[in-house]
mmCIF file of C-alpha atoms in Angstrom:
data_model
loop_
_atom_site.group_PDB
_atom_site.id
_atom_site.type_symbol
_atom_site.label_atom_id
_atom_site.label_comp_id
_atom_site.label_asym_id
_atom_site.label_seq_id
_atom_site.Cartn_x
_atom_site.Cartn_y
_atom_site.Cartn_z
ATOM 1 C CA MET A 1 92.274 78.027 99.319
ATOM 2 C CA PRO A 2 91.085 77.636 95.599
ATOM 3 C CA GLY A 3 87.416 78.070 96.769
ATOM 4 C CA ILE A 4 88.262 81.117 98.689
ATOM 5 C CA TYR A 5 89.965 82.883 96.020
ATOM 6 C CA ALA A 6 87.273 81.884 93.535
ATOM 7 C CA ARG A 7 84.677 83.370 95.775
ATOM 8 C CA ARG A 8 86.827 86.762 96.274
ATOM 9 C CA ILE A 9 87.307 86.888 92.235
ATOM 10 C CA ALA A 10 83.717 86.415 91.701
ATOM 11 C CA VAL A 11 82.596 88.694 94.371
ATOM 12 C CA ALA A 12 84.896 91.635 92.775
ATOM 13 C CA ALA A 13 84.247 90.890 89.307
ATOM 14 C CA SER A 14 80.461 91.368 89.804
ATOM 15 C CA ALA A 15 81.116 94.485 92.044
ATOM 16 C CA ALA A 16 83.340 95.833 89.403
ATOM 17 C CA ALA A 17 80.858 95.007 86.929
ATOM 18 C CA LEU A 18 77.999 96.770 88.662
ATOM 19 C CA ALA A 19 80.402 99.848 89.008
ATOM 20 C CA ALA A 20 80.823 99.932 85.339
ATOM 21 C CA THR A 21 77.221 99.450 84.217
ATOM 22 C CA THR A 22 75.528 101.849 86.861
ATOM 23 C CA GLY A 23 78.173 104.018 87.830
ATOM 24 C CA LEU A 24 76.534 104.120 91.486
ATOM 25 C CA LEU A 25 78.976 102.017 93.655
ATOM 26 C CA THR A 26 81.123 104.484 95.329
ATOM 27 C CA ALA A 27 83.217 104.498 98.478
ATOM 28 C CA PRO A 28 81.220 104.932 101.747
ATOM 29 C CA ALA A 29 80.807 108.654 102.656
ATOM 30 C CA ALA A 30 82.644 108.291 105.935
ATOM 31 C CA GLN A 31 85.465 106.405 104.297
ATOM 32 C CA ALA A 32 89.132 107.895 104.953
ATOM 33 C CA ALA A 33 91.480 107.335 102.130
ATOM 34 C CA MET A 34 95.211 107.512 101.233
ATOM 35 C CA PRO A 35 96.437 111.061 100.944
ATOM 36 C CA THR A 36 95.122 113.017 98.033
ATOM 37 C CA PRO A 37 97.329 112.790 95.004
ATOM 38 C CA VAL A 38 98.261 116.247 92.965
ATOM 39 C CA SER A 39 95.564 116.996 90.270
ATOM 40 C CA ALA A 40 95.691 115.767 86.759
ATOM 41 C CA SER A 41 96.817 119.180 85.489
ATOM 42 C CA THR A 42 99.738 119.157 88.021
ATOM 43 C CA ALA A 43 100.355 115.228 87.371
ATOM 44 C CA ARG A 44 100.763 116.235 83.720
ATOM 45 C CA THR A 45 103.255 118.746 84.362
ATOM 46 C CA TYR A 46 105.184 116.242 86.622
ATOM 47 C CA LEU A 47 105.147 113.343 84.125
ATOM 48 C CA GLY A 48 106.775 115.988 81.608
ATOM 49 C CA GLN A 49 109.383 116.492 84.047
ATOM 50 C CA LEU A 50 110.168 112.601 84.929
ATOM 51 C CA THR A 51 113.351 111.114 83.349
ATOM 52 C CA VAL A 52 112.172 108.662 80.657
ATOM 53 C CA SER A 53 114.755 105.775 80.305
ATOM 54 C CA ALA A 54 114.820 102.039 79.866
ATOM 55 C CA GLU A 55 113.617 100.238 82.661
ATOM 56 C CA GLY A 56 116.400 98.871 84.563
ATOM 57 C CA SER A 57 117.548 95.573 85.774
ATOM 58 C CA SER A 58 115.713 93.225 88.778
ATOM 59 C CA SER A 59 119.524 91.981 89.485
ATOM 60 C CA GLY A 60 119.785 92.456 93.133
ATOM 61 C CA TYR A 61 116.309 93.269 94.052
ATOM 62 C CA SER A 62 114.651 91.938 97.331
ATOM 63 C CA ARG A 63 111.698 93.090 99.469
ATOM 64 C CA ASP A 64 114.013 92.865 102.208
ATOM 65 C CA LYS A 65 115.886 95.805 100.852
ATOM 66 C CA PHE A 66 112.792 97.704 101.463
ATOM 67 C CA PRO A 67 112.181 96.992 105.179
ATOM 68 C CA HIS A 68 108.371 97.603 105.390
ATOM 69 C CA TRP A 69 105.469 97.274 107.811
ATOM 70 C CA ILE A 70 107.627 99.153 110.672
ATOM 71 C CA THR A 71 106.220 100.385 114.067
ATOM 72 C CA GLN A 72 104.754 103.584 113.561
ATOM 73 C CA SER A 73 103.393 104.269 117.248
ATOM 74 C CA GLY A 74 102.998 101.865 120.138
ATOM 75 C CA ALA A 75 101.982 98.486 118.940
ATOM 76 C CA CYS A 76 100.717 99.641 115.286
ATOM 77 C CA ASN A 77 102.924 98.939 112.260
ATOM 78 C CA THR A 78 102.292 100.597 108.868
ATOM 79 C CA ARG A 79 99.934 97.807 107.687
ATOM 80 C CA GLU A 80 97.545 98.443 110.739
ATOM 81 C CA VAL A 81 97.791 102.264 110.303
ATOM 82 C CA VAL A 82 96.310 101.876 106.842
ATOM 83 C CA LEU A 83 93.794 99.405 107.463
ATOM 84 C CA LYS A 84 92.435 102.047 110.309
ATOM 85 C CA ARG A 85 92.839 104.751 107.983
ATOM 86 C CA ASP A 86 91.068 103.100 104.984
ATOM 87 C CA GLY A 87 88.340 101.311 106.591
ATOM 88 C CA THR A 88 85.171 102.470 108.157
ATOM 89 C CA GLY A 89 84.157 101.435 111.938
ATOM 90 C CA VAL A 90 87.691 99.656 112.301
ATOM 91 C CA VAL A 91 87.890 98.145 115.694
ATOM 92 C CA GLN A 92 91.597 97.197 116.643
ATOM 93 C CA ASP A 93 92.805 94.783 119.467
ATOM 94 C CA SER A 94 95.631 95.725 122.101
ATOM 95 C CA SER A 95 98.068 94.246 119.737
ATOM 96 C CA CYS A 96 96.556 97.171 117.072
ATOM 97 C CA ALA A 97 95.248 94.133 114.852
ATOM 98 C CA ALA A 98 92.086 95.137 112.941
ATOM 99 C CA THR A 99 89.348 92.734 114.475
ATOM 100 C CA SER A 100 86.337 94.299 112.536
ATOM 101 C CA GLY A 101 85.571 96.962 110.386
ATOM 102 C CA SER A 102 84.543 97.598 106.588
ATOM 103 C CA TRP A 103 86.830 98.145 103.732
ATOM 104 C CA TYR A 104 85.972 99.555 100.266
ATOM 105 C CA SER A 105 88.599 98.511 97.649
ATOM 106 C CA GLU A 106 88.999 101.267 95.096
ATOM 107 C CA TYR A 107 90.769 99.129 92.653
ATOM 108 C CA ASP A 108 87.837 96.897 91.979
ATOM 109 C CA GLY A 109 84.852 98.320 93.781
ATOM 110 C CA ALA A 110 84.372 95.342 96.443
ATOM 111 C CA THR A 111 83.833 95.673 99.967
ATOM 112 C CA TRP A 112 85.144 93.370 102.657
ATOM 113 C CA THR A 113 84.506 93.223 106.517
ATOM 114 C CA ALA A 114 87.692 90.903 107.066
ATOM 115 C CA ALA A 115 91.209 92.550 107.139
ATOM 116 C CA SER A 116 92.539 89.175 106.050
ATOM 117 C CA ASP A 117 90.877 89.872 102.727
ATOM 118 C CA LEU A 118 93.008 93.110 102.143
ATOM 119 C CA ASP A 119 96.659 93.914 101.118
ATOM 120 C CA ILE A 120 98.251 97.090 101.461
ATOM 121 C CA ASP A 121 99.472 97.984 98.123
ATOM 122 C CA HIS A 122 102.356 100.036 97.309
ATOM 123 C CA MET A 123 100.965 102.454 94.488
ATOM 124 C CA VAL A 124 104.368 102.156 92.847
ATOM 125 C CA PRO A 125 105.708 98.697 93.784
ATOM 126 C CA LEU A 126 108.882 98.158 95.461
ATOM 127 C CA ALA A 127 110.387 96.071 92.399
ATOM 128 C CA GLU A 128 109.331 98.913 90.005
ATOM 129 C CA ALA A 129 111.036 101.464 92.455
ATOM 130 C CA TRP A 130 114.099 99.377 92.241
ATOM 131 C CA ARG A 131 114.170 99.087 88.554
ATOM 132 C CA SER A 132 113.315 103.126 88.318
ATOM 133 C CA GLY A 133 116.110 104.155 90.379
ATOM 134 C CA ALA A 134 115.654 102.903 94.055
ATOM 135 C CA SER A 135 118.502 100.398 93.588
ATOM 136 C CA SER A 136 120.845 103.161 94.460
ATOM 137 C CA TRP A 137 119.426 104.355 97.266
ATOM 138 C CA THR A 138 120.415 103.416 100.981
ATOM 139 C CA ASN A 139 118.247 100.854 102.876
ATOM 140 C CA THR A 140 117.242 103.917 105.261
ATOM 141 C CA GLN A 141 115.784 105.650 102.256
ATOM 142 C CA ARG A 142 114.058 102.235 100.721
ATOM 143 C CA GLN A 143 112.419 101.864 104.435
ATOM 144 C CA ALA A 144 111.001 105.524 104.177
ATOM 145 C CA TYR A 145 109.601 104.802 100.822
ATOM 146 C CA ALA A 146 108.032 101.445 101.690
ATOM 147 C CA ASN A 147 106.263 102.843 104.771
ATOM 148 C CA ASP A 148 105.242 106.435 103.304
ATOM 149 C CA LEU A 149 102.137 107.543 104.744
ATOM 150 C CA THR A 150 102.322 111.053 103.706
ATOM 151 C CA ARG A 151 102.401 110.654 99.813
ATOM 152 C CA PRO A 152 99.733 108.592 97.919
ATOM 153 C CA GLN A 153 101.745 105.323 98.146
ATOM 154 C CA LEU A 154 99.668 102.930 100.332
ATOM 155 C CA ILE A 155 96.417 101.791 99.795
ATOM 156 C CA ALA A 156 94.161 98.995 101.101
ATOM 157 C CA VAL A 157 92.734 96.840 98.333
ATOM 158 C CA THR A 158 91.434 93.459 97.557
ATOM 159 C CA ASP A 159 94.253 90.875 98.022
ATOM 160 C CA ASN A 160 94.135 89.083 94.807
ATOM 161 C CA VAL A 161 93.388 92.125 92.777
ATOM 162 C CA ASN A 162 96.779 93.469 94.396
ATOM 163 C CA GLN A 163 98.791 90.167 93.598
ATOM 164 C CA SER A 164 97.360 90.478 89.786
ATOM 165 C CA LYS A 165 98.926 93.864 89.812
ATOM 166 C CA GLY A 166 102.064 92.425 91.021
ATOM 167 C CA ASP A 167 105.404 94.669 90.213
ATOM 168 C CA LYS A 168 103.687 95.997 86.872
ATOM 169 C CA ASP A 169 103.660 99.638 85.597
ATOM 170 C CA PRO A 170 100.388 101.125 84.258
ATOM 171 C CA ALA A 171 101.712 100.204 80.707
ATOM 172 C CA LYS A 172 100.672 96.508 81.979
ATOM 173 C CA TRP A 173 98.134 96.904 84.709
ATOM 174 C CA MET A 174 95.491 99.463 85.619
ATOM 175 C CA PRO A 175 92.851 99.350 88.405
ATOM 176 C CA PRO A 176 89.936 96.905 86.802
ATOM 177 C CA ARG A 177 87.666 99.679 88.236
ATOM 178 C CA THR A 178 87.769 102.430 85.434
ATOM 179 C CA ALA A 179 86.347 105.106 87.537
ATOM 180 C CA TYR A 180 89.756 104.779 89.644
ATOM 181 C CA ARG A 181 92.146 104.983 86.928
ATOM 182 C CA CYS A 182 92.671 108.922 86.885
ATOM 183 C CA THR A 183 93.350 108.937 90.541
ATOM 184 C CA TYR A 184 95.567 105.958 90.010
ATOM 185 C CA ALA A 185 97.762 107.774 87.442
ATOM 186 C CA ARG A 186 97.639 110.944 89.494
ATOM 187 C CA ALA A 187 99.000 109.017 92.536
ATOM 188 C CA TRP A 188 101.637 107.085 90.511
ATOM 189 C CA VAL A 189 103.217 110.162 88.704
ATOM 190 C CA HIS A 190 102.968 112.024 92.130
ATOM 191 C CA VAL A 191 105.083 109.200 93.863
ATOM 192 C CA LYS A 192 107.618 108.709 90.940
ATOM 193 C CA HIS A 193 107.917 112.592 90.815
ATOM 194 C CA HIS A 194 108.690 112.802 94.585
ATOM 195 C CA TYR A 195 111.152 110.365 94.800
ATOM 196 C CA GLY A 196 113.027 110.880 91.418
ATOM 197 C CA LEU A 197 112.048 107.706 89.630
ATOM 198 C CA SER A 198 112.139 107.255 85.921
ATOM 199 C CA VAL A 199 109.640 106.199 83.610
ATOM 200 C CA ASP A 200 109.886 103.974 80.557
ATOM 201 C CA SER A 201 108.313 105.127 77.235
ATOM 202 C CA ALA A 202 105.413 102.964 77.285
ATOM 203 C CA GLU A 203 104.511 103.408 81.018
ATOM 204 C CA LYS A 204 104.777 107.338 80.326
ATOM 205 C CA THR A 205 102.375 106.787 77.326
ATOM 206 C CA ALA A 206 99.927 104.885 79.487
ATOM 207 C CA LEU A 207 100.024 107.244 82.073
ATOM 208 C CA GLN A 208 99.478 110.231 79.542
ATOM 209 C CA THR A 209 96.622 108.446 78.047
ATOM 210 C CA ALA A 210 94.959 108.037 81.667
ATOM 211 C CA LEU A 211 95.538 111.774 82.446
ATOM 212 C CA ASN A 212 94.135 112.871 79.248
ATOM 213 C CA GLY A 213 90.995 111.291 80.344
ATOM 214 C CA CYS A 214 90.636 112.835 84.048
#
């Protein structure tokens, strides 16, 4: 396993470096994508409307309180729907599992041909949502949040890059591919605004900086 992750990190790092150096590494033209977030100007307006407060406690948090990867249709769960949506030439078996295809990871500029190399990231992580107001939601509300295909909340990305993000907010983590940071900030604010989640002061400052660069 260490060798596999070292390979992924090396490939992702070289791809990200190429993107930063040449600006030529972009998603394939036929690539599908998560729902388009609001514009930068709208995101700036939304950000100004969010409640600013100290981040809440993680006490009581569990991923089980956000039932995710629920069935969407037939044999397809949310993860498989996103893999199909975000990939190119994706082939699925009778269980809806992706058996082949190509996926471009917007976070780091890496391209993968095995679904096992990808995580489905929650743009605003579940634990972050919990600390920002979701702790008071019902399980039904949290399930809808964790499986939201309508807002820019779910995206297929390189697994270890997603793991490096963890539950960090933009004050602590932004995509290593700088060309995606504007979209990332727009999506983050879009999701938080839609769900009425709060931001802390450092998070708001980081988002303002990113949006000002759009």
